[in-house]
PDB file of C-alpha atoms in Angstrom:
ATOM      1  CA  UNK A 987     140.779  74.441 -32.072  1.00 56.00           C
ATOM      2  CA  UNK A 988     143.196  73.497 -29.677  1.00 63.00           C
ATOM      3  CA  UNK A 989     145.544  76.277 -27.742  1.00 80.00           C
ATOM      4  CA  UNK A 990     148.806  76.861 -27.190  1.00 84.00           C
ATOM      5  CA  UNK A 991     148.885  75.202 -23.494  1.00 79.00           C
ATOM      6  CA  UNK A 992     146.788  72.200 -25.062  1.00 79.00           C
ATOM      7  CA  UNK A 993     149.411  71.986 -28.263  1.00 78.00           C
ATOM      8  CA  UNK A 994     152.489  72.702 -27.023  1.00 80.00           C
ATOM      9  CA  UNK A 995     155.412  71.945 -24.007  1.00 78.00           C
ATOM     10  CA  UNK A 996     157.839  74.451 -22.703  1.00 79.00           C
ATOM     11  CA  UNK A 997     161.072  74.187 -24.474  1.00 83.00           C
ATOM     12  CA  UNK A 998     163.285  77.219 -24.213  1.00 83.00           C
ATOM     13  CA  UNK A 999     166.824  77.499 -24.608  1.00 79.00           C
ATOM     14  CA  UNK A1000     168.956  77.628 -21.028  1.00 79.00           C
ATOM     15  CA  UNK A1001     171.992  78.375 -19.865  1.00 83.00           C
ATOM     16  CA  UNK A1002     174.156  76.293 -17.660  1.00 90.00           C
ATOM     17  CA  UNK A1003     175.470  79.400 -14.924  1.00 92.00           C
ATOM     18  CA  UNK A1004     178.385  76.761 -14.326  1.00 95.00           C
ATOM     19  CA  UNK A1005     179.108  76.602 -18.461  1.00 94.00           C
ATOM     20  CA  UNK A1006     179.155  80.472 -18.854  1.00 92.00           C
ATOM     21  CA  UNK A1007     181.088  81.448 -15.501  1.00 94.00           C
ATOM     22  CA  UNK A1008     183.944  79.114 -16.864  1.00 94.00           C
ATOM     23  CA  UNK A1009     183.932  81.043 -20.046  1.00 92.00           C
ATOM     24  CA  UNK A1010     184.072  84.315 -17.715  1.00 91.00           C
ATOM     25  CA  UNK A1011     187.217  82.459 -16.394  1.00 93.00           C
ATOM     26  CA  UNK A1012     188.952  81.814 -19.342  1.00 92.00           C
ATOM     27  CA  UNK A1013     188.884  85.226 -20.850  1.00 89.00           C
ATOM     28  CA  UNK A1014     189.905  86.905 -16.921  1.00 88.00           C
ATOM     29  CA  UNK A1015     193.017  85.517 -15.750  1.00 88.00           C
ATOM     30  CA  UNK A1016     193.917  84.651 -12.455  1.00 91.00           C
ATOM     31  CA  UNK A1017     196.123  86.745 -10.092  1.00 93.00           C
ATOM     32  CA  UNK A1018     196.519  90.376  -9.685  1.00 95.00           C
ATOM     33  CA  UNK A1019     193.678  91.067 -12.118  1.00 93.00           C
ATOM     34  CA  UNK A1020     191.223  89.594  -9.540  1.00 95.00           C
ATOM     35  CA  UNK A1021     192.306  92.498  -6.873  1.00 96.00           C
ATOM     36  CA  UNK A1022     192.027  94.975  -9.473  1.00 94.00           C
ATOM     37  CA  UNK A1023     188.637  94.404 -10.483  1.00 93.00           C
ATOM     38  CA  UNK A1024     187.597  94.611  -7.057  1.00 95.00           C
ATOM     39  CA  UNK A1025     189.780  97.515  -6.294  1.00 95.00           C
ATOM     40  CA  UNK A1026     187.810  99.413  -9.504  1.00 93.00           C
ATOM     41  CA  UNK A1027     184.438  98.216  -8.092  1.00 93.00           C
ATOM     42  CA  UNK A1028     185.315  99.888  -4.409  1.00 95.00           C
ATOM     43  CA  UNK A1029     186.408 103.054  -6.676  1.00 95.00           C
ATOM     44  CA  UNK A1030     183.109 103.293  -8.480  1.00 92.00           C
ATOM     45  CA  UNK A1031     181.506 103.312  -5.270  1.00 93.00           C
ATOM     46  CA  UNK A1032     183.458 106.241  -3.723  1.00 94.00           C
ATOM     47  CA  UNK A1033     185.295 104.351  -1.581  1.00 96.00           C
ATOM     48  CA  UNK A1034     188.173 105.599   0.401  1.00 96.00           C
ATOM     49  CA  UNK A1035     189.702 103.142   1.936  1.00 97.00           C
ATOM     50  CA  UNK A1036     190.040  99.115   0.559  1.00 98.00           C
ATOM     51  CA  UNK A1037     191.660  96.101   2.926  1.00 98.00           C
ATOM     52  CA  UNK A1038     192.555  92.841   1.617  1.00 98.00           C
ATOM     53  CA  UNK A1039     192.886  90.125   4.575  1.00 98.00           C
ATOM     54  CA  UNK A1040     194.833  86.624   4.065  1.00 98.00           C
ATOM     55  CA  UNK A1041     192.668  84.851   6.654  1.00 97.00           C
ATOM     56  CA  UNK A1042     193.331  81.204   8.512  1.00 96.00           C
ATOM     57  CA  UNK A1043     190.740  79.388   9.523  1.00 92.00           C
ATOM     58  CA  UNK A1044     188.607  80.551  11.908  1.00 77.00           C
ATOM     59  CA  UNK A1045     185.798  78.305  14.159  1.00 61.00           C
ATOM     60  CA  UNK A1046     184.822  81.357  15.939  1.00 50.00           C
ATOM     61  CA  UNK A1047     184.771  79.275  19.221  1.00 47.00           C
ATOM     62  CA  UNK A1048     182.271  77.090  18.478  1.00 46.00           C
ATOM     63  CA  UNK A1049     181.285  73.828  16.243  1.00 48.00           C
ATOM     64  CA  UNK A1050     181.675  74.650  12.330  1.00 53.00           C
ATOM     65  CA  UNK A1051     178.855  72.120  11.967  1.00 65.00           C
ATOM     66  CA  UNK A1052     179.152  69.067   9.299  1.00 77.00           C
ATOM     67  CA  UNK A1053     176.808  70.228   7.026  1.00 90.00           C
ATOM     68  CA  UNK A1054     178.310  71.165   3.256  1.00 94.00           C
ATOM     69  CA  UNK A1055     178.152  75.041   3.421  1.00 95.00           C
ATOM     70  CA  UNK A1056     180.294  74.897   6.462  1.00 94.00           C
ATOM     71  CA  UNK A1057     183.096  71.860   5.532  1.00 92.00           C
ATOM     72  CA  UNK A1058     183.520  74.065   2.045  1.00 93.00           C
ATOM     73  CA  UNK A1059     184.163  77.749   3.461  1.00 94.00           C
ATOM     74  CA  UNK A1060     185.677  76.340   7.206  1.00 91.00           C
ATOM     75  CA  UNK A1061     189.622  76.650   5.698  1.00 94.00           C
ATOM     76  CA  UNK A1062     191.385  79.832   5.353  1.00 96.00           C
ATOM     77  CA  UNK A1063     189.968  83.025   2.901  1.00 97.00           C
ATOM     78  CA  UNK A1064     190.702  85.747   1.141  1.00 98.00           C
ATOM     79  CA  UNK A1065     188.704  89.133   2.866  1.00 98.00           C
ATOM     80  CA  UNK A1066     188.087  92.271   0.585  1.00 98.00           C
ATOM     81  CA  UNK A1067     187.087  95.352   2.451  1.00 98.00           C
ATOM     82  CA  UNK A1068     186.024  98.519   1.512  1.00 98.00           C
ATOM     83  CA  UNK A1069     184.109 101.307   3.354  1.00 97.00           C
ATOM     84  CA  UNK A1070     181.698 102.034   0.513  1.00 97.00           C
ATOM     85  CA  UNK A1071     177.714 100.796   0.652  1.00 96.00           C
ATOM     86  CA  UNK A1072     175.794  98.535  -1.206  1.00 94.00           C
ATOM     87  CA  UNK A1073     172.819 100.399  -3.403  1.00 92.00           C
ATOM     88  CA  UNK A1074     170.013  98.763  -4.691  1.00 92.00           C
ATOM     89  CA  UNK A1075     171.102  98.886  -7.897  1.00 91.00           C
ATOM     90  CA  UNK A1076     174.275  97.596  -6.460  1.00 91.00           C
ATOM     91  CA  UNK A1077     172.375  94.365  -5.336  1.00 92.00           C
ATOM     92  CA  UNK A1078     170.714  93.981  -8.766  1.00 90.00           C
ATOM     93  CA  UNK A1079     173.800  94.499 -10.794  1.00 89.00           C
ATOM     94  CA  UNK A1080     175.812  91.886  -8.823  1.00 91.00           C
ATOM     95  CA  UNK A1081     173.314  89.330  -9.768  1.00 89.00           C
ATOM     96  CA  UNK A1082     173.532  89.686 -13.535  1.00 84.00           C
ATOM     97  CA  UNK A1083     176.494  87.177 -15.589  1.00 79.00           C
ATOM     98  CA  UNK A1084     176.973  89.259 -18.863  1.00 61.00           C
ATOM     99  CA  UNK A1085     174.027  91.467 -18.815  1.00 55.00           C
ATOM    100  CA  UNK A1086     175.647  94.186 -16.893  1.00 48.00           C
ATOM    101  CA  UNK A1087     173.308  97.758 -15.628  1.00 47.00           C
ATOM    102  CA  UNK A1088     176.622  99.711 -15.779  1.00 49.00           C
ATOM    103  CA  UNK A1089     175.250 102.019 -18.466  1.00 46.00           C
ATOM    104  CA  UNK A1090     171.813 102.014 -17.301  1.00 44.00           C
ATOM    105  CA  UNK A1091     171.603 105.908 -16.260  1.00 43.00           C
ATOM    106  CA  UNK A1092     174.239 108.171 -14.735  1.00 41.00           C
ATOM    107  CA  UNK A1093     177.088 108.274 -12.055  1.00 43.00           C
ATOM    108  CA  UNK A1094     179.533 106.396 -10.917  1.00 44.00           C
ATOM    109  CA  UNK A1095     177.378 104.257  -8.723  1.00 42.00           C
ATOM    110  CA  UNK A1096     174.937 102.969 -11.262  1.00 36.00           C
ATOM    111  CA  UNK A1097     175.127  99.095 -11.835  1.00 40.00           C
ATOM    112  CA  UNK A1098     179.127  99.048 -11.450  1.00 57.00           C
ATOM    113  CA  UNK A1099     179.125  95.341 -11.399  1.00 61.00           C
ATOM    114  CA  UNK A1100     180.229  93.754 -14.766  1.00 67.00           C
ATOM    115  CA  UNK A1101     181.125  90.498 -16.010  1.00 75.00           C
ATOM    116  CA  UNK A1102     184.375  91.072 -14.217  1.00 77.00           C
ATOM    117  CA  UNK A1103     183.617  90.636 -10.621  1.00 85.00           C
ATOM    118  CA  UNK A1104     182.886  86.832 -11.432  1.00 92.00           C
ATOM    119  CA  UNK A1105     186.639  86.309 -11.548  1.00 93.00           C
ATOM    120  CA  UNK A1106     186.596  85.676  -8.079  1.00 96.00           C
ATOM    121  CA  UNK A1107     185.430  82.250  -8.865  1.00 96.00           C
ATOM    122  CA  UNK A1108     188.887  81.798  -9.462  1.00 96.00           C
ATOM    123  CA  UNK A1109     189.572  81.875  -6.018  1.00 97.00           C
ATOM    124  CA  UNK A1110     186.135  79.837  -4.378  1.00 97.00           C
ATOM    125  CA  UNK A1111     183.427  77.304  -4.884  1.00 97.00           C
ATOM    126  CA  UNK A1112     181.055  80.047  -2.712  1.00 97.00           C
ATOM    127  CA  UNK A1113     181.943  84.113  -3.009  1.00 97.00           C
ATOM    128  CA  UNK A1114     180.002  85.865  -0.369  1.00 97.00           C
ATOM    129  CA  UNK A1115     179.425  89.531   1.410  1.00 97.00           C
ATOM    130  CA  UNK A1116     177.866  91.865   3.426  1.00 97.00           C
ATOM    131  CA  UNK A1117     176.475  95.195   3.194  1.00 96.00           C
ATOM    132  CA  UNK A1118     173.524  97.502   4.129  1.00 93.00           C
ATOM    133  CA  UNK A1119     172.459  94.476   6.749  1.00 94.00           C
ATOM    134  CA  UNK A1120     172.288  91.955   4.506  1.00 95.00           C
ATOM    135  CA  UNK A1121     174.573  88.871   3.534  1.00 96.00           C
ATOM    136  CA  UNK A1122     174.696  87.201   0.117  1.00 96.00           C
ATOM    137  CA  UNK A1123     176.118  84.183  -0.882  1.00 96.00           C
ATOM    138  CA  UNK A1124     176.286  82.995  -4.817  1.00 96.00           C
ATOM    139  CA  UNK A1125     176.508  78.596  -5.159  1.00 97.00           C
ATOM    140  CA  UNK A1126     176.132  78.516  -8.992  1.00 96.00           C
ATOM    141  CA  UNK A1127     176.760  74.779  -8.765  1.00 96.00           C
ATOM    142  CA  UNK A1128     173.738  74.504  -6.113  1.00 95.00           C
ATOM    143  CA  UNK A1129     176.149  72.083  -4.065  1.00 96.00           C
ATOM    144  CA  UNK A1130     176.536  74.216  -0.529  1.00 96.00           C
ATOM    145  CA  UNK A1131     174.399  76.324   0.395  1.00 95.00           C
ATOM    146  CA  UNK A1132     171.449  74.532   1.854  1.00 94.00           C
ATOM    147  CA  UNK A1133     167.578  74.476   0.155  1.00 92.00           C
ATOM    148  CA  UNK A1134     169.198  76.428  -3.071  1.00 92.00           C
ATOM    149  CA  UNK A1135     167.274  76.626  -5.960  1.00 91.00           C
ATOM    150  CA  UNK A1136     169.232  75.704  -8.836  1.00 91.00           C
ATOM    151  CA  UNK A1137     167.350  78.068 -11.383  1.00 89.00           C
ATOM    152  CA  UNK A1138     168.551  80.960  -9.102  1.00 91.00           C
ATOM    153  CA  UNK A1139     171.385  79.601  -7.075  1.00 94.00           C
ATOM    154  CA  UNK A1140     172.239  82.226  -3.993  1.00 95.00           C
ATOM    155  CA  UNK A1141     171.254  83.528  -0.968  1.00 96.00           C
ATOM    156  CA  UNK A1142     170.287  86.471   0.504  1.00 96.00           C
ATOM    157  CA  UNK A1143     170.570  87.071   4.502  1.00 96.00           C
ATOM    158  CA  UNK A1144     168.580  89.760   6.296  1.00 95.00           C
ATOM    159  CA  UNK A1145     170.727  90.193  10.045  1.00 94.00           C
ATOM    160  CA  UNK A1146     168.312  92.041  11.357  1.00 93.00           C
ATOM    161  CA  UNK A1147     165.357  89.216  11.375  1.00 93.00           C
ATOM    162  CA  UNK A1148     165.246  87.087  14.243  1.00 94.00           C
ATOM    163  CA  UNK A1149     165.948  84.073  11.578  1.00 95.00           C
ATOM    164  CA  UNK A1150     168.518  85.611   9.650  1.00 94.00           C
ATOM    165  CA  UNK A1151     170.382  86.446  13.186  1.00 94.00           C
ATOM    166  CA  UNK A1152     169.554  82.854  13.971  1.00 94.00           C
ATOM    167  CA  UNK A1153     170.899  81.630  10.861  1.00 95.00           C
ATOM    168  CA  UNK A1154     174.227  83.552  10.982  1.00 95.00           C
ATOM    169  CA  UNK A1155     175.024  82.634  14.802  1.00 94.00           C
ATOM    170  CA  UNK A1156     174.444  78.873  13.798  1.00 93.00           C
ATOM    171  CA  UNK A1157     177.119  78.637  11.359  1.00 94.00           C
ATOM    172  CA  UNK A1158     180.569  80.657  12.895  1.00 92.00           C
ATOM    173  CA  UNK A1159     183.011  79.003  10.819  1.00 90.00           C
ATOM    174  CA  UNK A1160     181.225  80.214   7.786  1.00 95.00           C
ATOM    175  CA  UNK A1161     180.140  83.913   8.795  1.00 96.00           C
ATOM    176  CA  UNK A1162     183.004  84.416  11.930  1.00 94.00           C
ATOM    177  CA  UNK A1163     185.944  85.541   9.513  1.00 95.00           C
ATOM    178  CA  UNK A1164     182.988  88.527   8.362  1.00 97.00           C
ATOM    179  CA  UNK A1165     183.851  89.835  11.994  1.00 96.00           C
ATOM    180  CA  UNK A1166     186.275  92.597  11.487  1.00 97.00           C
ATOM    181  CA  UNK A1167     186.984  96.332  10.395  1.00 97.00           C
ATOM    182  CA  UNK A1168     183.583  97.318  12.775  1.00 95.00           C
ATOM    183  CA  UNK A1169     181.522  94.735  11.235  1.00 96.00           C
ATOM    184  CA  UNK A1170     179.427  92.510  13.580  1.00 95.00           C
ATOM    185  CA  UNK A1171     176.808  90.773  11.553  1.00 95.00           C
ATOM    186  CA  UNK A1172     174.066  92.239  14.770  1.00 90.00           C
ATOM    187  CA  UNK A1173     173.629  95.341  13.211  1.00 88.00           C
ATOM    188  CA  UNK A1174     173.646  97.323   9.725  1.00 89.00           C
ATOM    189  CA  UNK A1175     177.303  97.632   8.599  1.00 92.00           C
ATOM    190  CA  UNK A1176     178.462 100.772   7.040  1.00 91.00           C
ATOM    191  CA  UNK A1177     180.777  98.986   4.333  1.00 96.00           C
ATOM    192  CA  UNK A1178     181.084  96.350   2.341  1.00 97.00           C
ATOM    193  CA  UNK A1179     182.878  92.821   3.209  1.00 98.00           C
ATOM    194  CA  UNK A1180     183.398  89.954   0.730  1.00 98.00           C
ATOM    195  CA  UNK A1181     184.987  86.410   1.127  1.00 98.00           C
ATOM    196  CA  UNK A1182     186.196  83.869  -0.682  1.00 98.00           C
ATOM    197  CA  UNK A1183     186.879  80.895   0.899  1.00 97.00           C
ATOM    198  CA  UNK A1184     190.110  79.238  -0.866  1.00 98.00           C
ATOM    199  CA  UNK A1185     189.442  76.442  -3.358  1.00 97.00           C
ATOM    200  CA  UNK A1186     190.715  73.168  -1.451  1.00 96.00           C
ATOM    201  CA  UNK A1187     192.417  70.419  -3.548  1.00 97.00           C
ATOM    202  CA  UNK A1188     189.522  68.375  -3.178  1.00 96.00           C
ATOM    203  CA  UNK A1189     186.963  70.642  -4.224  1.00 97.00           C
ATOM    204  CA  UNK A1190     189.074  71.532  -6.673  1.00 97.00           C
ATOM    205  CA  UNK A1191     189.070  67.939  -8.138  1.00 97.00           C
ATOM    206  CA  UNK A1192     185.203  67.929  -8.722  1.00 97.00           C
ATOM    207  CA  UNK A1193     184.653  71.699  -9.232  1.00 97.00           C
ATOM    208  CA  UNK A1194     182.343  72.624 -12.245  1.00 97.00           C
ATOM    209  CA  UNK A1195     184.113  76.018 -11.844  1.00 97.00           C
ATOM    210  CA  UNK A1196     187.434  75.470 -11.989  1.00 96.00           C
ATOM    211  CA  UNK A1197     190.261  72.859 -11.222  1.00 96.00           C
ATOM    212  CA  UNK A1198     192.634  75.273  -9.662  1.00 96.00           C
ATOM    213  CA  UNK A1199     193.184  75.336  -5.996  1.00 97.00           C
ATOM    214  CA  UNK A1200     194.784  77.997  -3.626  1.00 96.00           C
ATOM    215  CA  UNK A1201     196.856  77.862  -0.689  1.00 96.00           C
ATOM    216  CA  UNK A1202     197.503  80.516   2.018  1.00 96.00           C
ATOM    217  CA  UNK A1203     201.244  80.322   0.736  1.00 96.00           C
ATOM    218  CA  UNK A1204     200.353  81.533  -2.683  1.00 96.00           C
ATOM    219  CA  UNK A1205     197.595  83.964  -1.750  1.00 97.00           C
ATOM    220  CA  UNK A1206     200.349  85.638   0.790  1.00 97.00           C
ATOM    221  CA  UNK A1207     202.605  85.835  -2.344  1.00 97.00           C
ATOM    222  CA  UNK A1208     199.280  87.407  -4.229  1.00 97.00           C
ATOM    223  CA  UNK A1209     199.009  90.410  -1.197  1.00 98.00           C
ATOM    224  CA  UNK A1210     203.272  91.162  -2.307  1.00 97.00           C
ATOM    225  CA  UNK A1211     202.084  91.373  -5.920  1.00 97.00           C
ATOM    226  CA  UNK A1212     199.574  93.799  -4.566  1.00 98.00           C
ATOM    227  CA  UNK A1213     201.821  95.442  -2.693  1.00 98.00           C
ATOM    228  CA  UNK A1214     204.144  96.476  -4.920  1.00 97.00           C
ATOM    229  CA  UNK A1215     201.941  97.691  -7.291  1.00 96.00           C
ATOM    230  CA  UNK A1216     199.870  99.178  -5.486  1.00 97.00           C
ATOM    231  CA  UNK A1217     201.076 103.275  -5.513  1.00 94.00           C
ATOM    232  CA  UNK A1218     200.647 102.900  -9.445  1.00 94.00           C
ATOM    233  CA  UNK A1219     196.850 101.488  -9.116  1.00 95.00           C
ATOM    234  CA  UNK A1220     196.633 104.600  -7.189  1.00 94.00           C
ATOM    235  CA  UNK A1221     197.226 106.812  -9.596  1.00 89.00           C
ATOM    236  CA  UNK A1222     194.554 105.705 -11.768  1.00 89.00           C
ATOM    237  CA  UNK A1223     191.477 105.738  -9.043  1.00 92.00           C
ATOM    238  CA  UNK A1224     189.482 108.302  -8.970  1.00 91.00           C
ATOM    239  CA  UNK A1225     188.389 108.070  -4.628  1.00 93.00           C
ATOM    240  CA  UNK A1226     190.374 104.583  -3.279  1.00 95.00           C
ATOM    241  CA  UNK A1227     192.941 107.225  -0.705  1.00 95.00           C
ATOM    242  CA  UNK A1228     194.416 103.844   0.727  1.00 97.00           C
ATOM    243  CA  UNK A1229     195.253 100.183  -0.106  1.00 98.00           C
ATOM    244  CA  UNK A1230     195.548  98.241   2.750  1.00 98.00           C
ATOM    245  CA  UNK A1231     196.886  94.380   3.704  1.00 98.00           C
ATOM    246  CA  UNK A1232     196.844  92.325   6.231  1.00 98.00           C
ATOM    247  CA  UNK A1233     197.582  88.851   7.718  1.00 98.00           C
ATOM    248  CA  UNK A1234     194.602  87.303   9.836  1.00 97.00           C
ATOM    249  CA  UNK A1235     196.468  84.160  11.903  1.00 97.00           C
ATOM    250  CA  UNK A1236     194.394  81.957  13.736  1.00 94.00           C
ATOM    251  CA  UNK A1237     195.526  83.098  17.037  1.00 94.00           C
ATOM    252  CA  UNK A1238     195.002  86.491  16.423  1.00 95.00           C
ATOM    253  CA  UNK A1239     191.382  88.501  17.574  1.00 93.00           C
ATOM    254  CA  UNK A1240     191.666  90.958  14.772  1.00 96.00           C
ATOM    255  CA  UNK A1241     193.365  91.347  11.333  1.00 98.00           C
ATOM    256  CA  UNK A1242     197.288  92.399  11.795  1.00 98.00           C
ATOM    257  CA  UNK A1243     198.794  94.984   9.256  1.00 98.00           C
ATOM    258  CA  UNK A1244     200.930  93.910   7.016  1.00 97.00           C
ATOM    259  CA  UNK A1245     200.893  97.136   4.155  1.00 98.00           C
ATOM    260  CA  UNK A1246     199.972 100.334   3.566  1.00 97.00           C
ATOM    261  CA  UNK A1247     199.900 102.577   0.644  1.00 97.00           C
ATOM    262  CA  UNK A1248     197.885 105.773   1.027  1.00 95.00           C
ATOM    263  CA  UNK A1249     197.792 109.192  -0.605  1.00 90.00           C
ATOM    264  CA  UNK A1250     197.046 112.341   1.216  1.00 79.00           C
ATOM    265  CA  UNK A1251     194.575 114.533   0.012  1.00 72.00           C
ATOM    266  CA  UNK A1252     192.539 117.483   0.677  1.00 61.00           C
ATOM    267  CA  UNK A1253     188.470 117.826  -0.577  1.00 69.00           C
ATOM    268  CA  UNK A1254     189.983 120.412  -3.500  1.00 65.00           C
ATOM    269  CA  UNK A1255     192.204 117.769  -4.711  1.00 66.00           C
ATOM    270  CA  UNK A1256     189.939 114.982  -4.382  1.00 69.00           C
ATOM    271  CA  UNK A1257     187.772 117.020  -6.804  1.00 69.00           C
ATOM    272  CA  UNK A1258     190.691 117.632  -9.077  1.00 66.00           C
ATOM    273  CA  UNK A1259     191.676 114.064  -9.102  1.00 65.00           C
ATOM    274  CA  UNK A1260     188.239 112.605  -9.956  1.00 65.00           C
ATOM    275  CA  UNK A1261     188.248 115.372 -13.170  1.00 63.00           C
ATOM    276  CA  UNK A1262     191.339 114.582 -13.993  1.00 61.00           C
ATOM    277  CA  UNK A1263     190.984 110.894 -14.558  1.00 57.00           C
ATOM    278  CA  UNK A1264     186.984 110.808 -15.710  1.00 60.00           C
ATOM    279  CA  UNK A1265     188.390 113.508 -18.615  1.00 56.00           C
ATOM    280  CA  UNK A1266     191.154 111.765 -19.285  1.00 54.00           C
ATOM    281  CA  UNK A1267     189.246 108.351 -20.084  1.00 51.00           C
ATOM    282  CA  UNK A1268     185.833 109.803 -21.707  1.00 51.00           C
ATOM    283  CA  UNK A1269     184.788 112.993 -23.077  1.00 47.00           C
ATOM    284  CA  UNK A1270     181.462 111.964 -22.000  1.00 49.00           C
ATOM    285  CA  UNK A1271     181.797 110.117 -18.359  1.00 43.00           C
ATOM    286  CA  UNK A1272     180.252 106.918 -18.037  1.00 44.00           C
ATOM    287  CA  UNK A1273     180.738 104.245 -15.559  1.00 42.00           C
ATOM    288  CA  UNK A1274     183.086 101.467 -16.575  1.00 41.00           C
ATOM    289  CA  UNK A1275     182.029  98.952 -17.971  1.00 39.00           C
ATOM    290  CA  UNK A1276     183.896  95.379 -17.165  1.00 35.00           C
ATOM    291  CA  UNK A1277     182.122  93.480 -19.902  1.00 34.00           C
TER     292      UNK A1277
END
């Protein structure tokens, strides 16, 4: 009698990643709601302190190379800082598109990476970061990032192997604007940094993702959204103390300040503030869950 691998030919259903992430974008709108849900991700991960940077493009003083990874990130970027960590779970959490590990166990640092965070792809063909030593980058249309593997379309970076260090010093215009807020890309960065490299008209006009494109004009007007809304955010964040901008010219070596909203706060308040809010939103705390 003949077997199953004798009788029969795979034929399982699939997703297209491009398919569902424009779903993802239709049901997250663009704008301020892309800062939030990266402001709430920093705040699940205790951080204090979170930067957004409206970076020009940056060579970092040597050839951005011709290849495709490089001509799509080279122009200017949106930075998001924050001085939290990556976990593990963290790492696994970010890789999941609408199978989030937010409720899988306890704390506020358990899989806090929901459907959410893929709003950035409003904002760039390639999101990428850095944390814990290690830099990711997600292509979900497998058209940058060299030798991808369409079936599981990203990238991850270790600095600290001679390679990875290699890699990462061969390509400045796409890892240079990383370079800020004491991160180096030589050694294991206490933080985490993402960027999205703006959507260009032209990629814009073939983008699977999305056929909006972004200026530095209109993500400067973004940072005065943020900025006047940002003491009311505040209010409803458990640990984020500050909420920081900044403009990143081309000329300049370093970020330059541009806004600052901060609360002060002593370790008995912190506590407070954290009860507060958790008791306020669930009478059993849970991590949010951005699904």
């Amino acid at each position: 009698m003949s077997g199953w691998s004798d009788a029969s030919t795979d034929f399982g259903q699939k997703i297209d990643l491009t398919v569902r992430i424009r779903e993802i974008l239709r049901n997250y709108p663009e704008g301020l709601s892309i800062l939030k849900e990266l402001l709430q991700n920093a705040d699940d991960a205790g951080a204090r302190t979170v930067r957004f940077v409206v970076a020009e493009s940056r060579g970092g003083g040597g050839g951005g190379g011709d290849d495709a990874l490089s001509a799509a990130t080279r122009g200017p970027s949106l930075l998001a800082y924050n001085d939290a960590v990556f976990t593990e779970t963290d790492f696994k959490s970010i890789q999941q598109i609408g199978n989030s590990l937010k409720k899988a166990g306890t704390g506020n640092k358990t899989g806090r990476f929901g459907v959410g965070v893929n709003s950035v792809y409003h904002l760039t063909e390639v999101p990428m970061f850095t944390s814990q030593g290690k830099v990711v980058l997600f292509d979900p249309q497998a058209s940058f990032v060299p030798n991808i593997n369409p079936a599981n379309p990203g990238k991850m970076i270790d600095i600290s192997s001679p390679s990875g260090s290699a890699l990462i010093a061969s390509l400045p215009s796409v890892f240079s604007p990383f370079k800020c807020f004491g991160c180096t890309l030589s050694s294991t960065f206490k933080g985490t940094m993402f960027r999205f490299a703006l959507r260009t008209v032209e990629q814009a006009a073939t983008s699977k993702l999305s056929r909006q494109s972004h200026t530095l004009e209109a993500t400067r007007a973004l940072m005065k959204d943020l900025e006047e809304e940002a003491s009311t955010m505040l209010l409803f964040l458990k640990n984020v103390e500050a909420i920081e901008t900044y403009d990143w010219p081309s000329s300049s070596s370093s970020p330059v300040l541009r806004h600052s909203t901060k609360i002060s706060t002593s370790s008995a308040l912190r506590e407070k503030r954290r009860f507060v809010l958790t008791a306020s939103l669930r009478r059993d705390p849970q991590p949010n869950d951005y699904a």
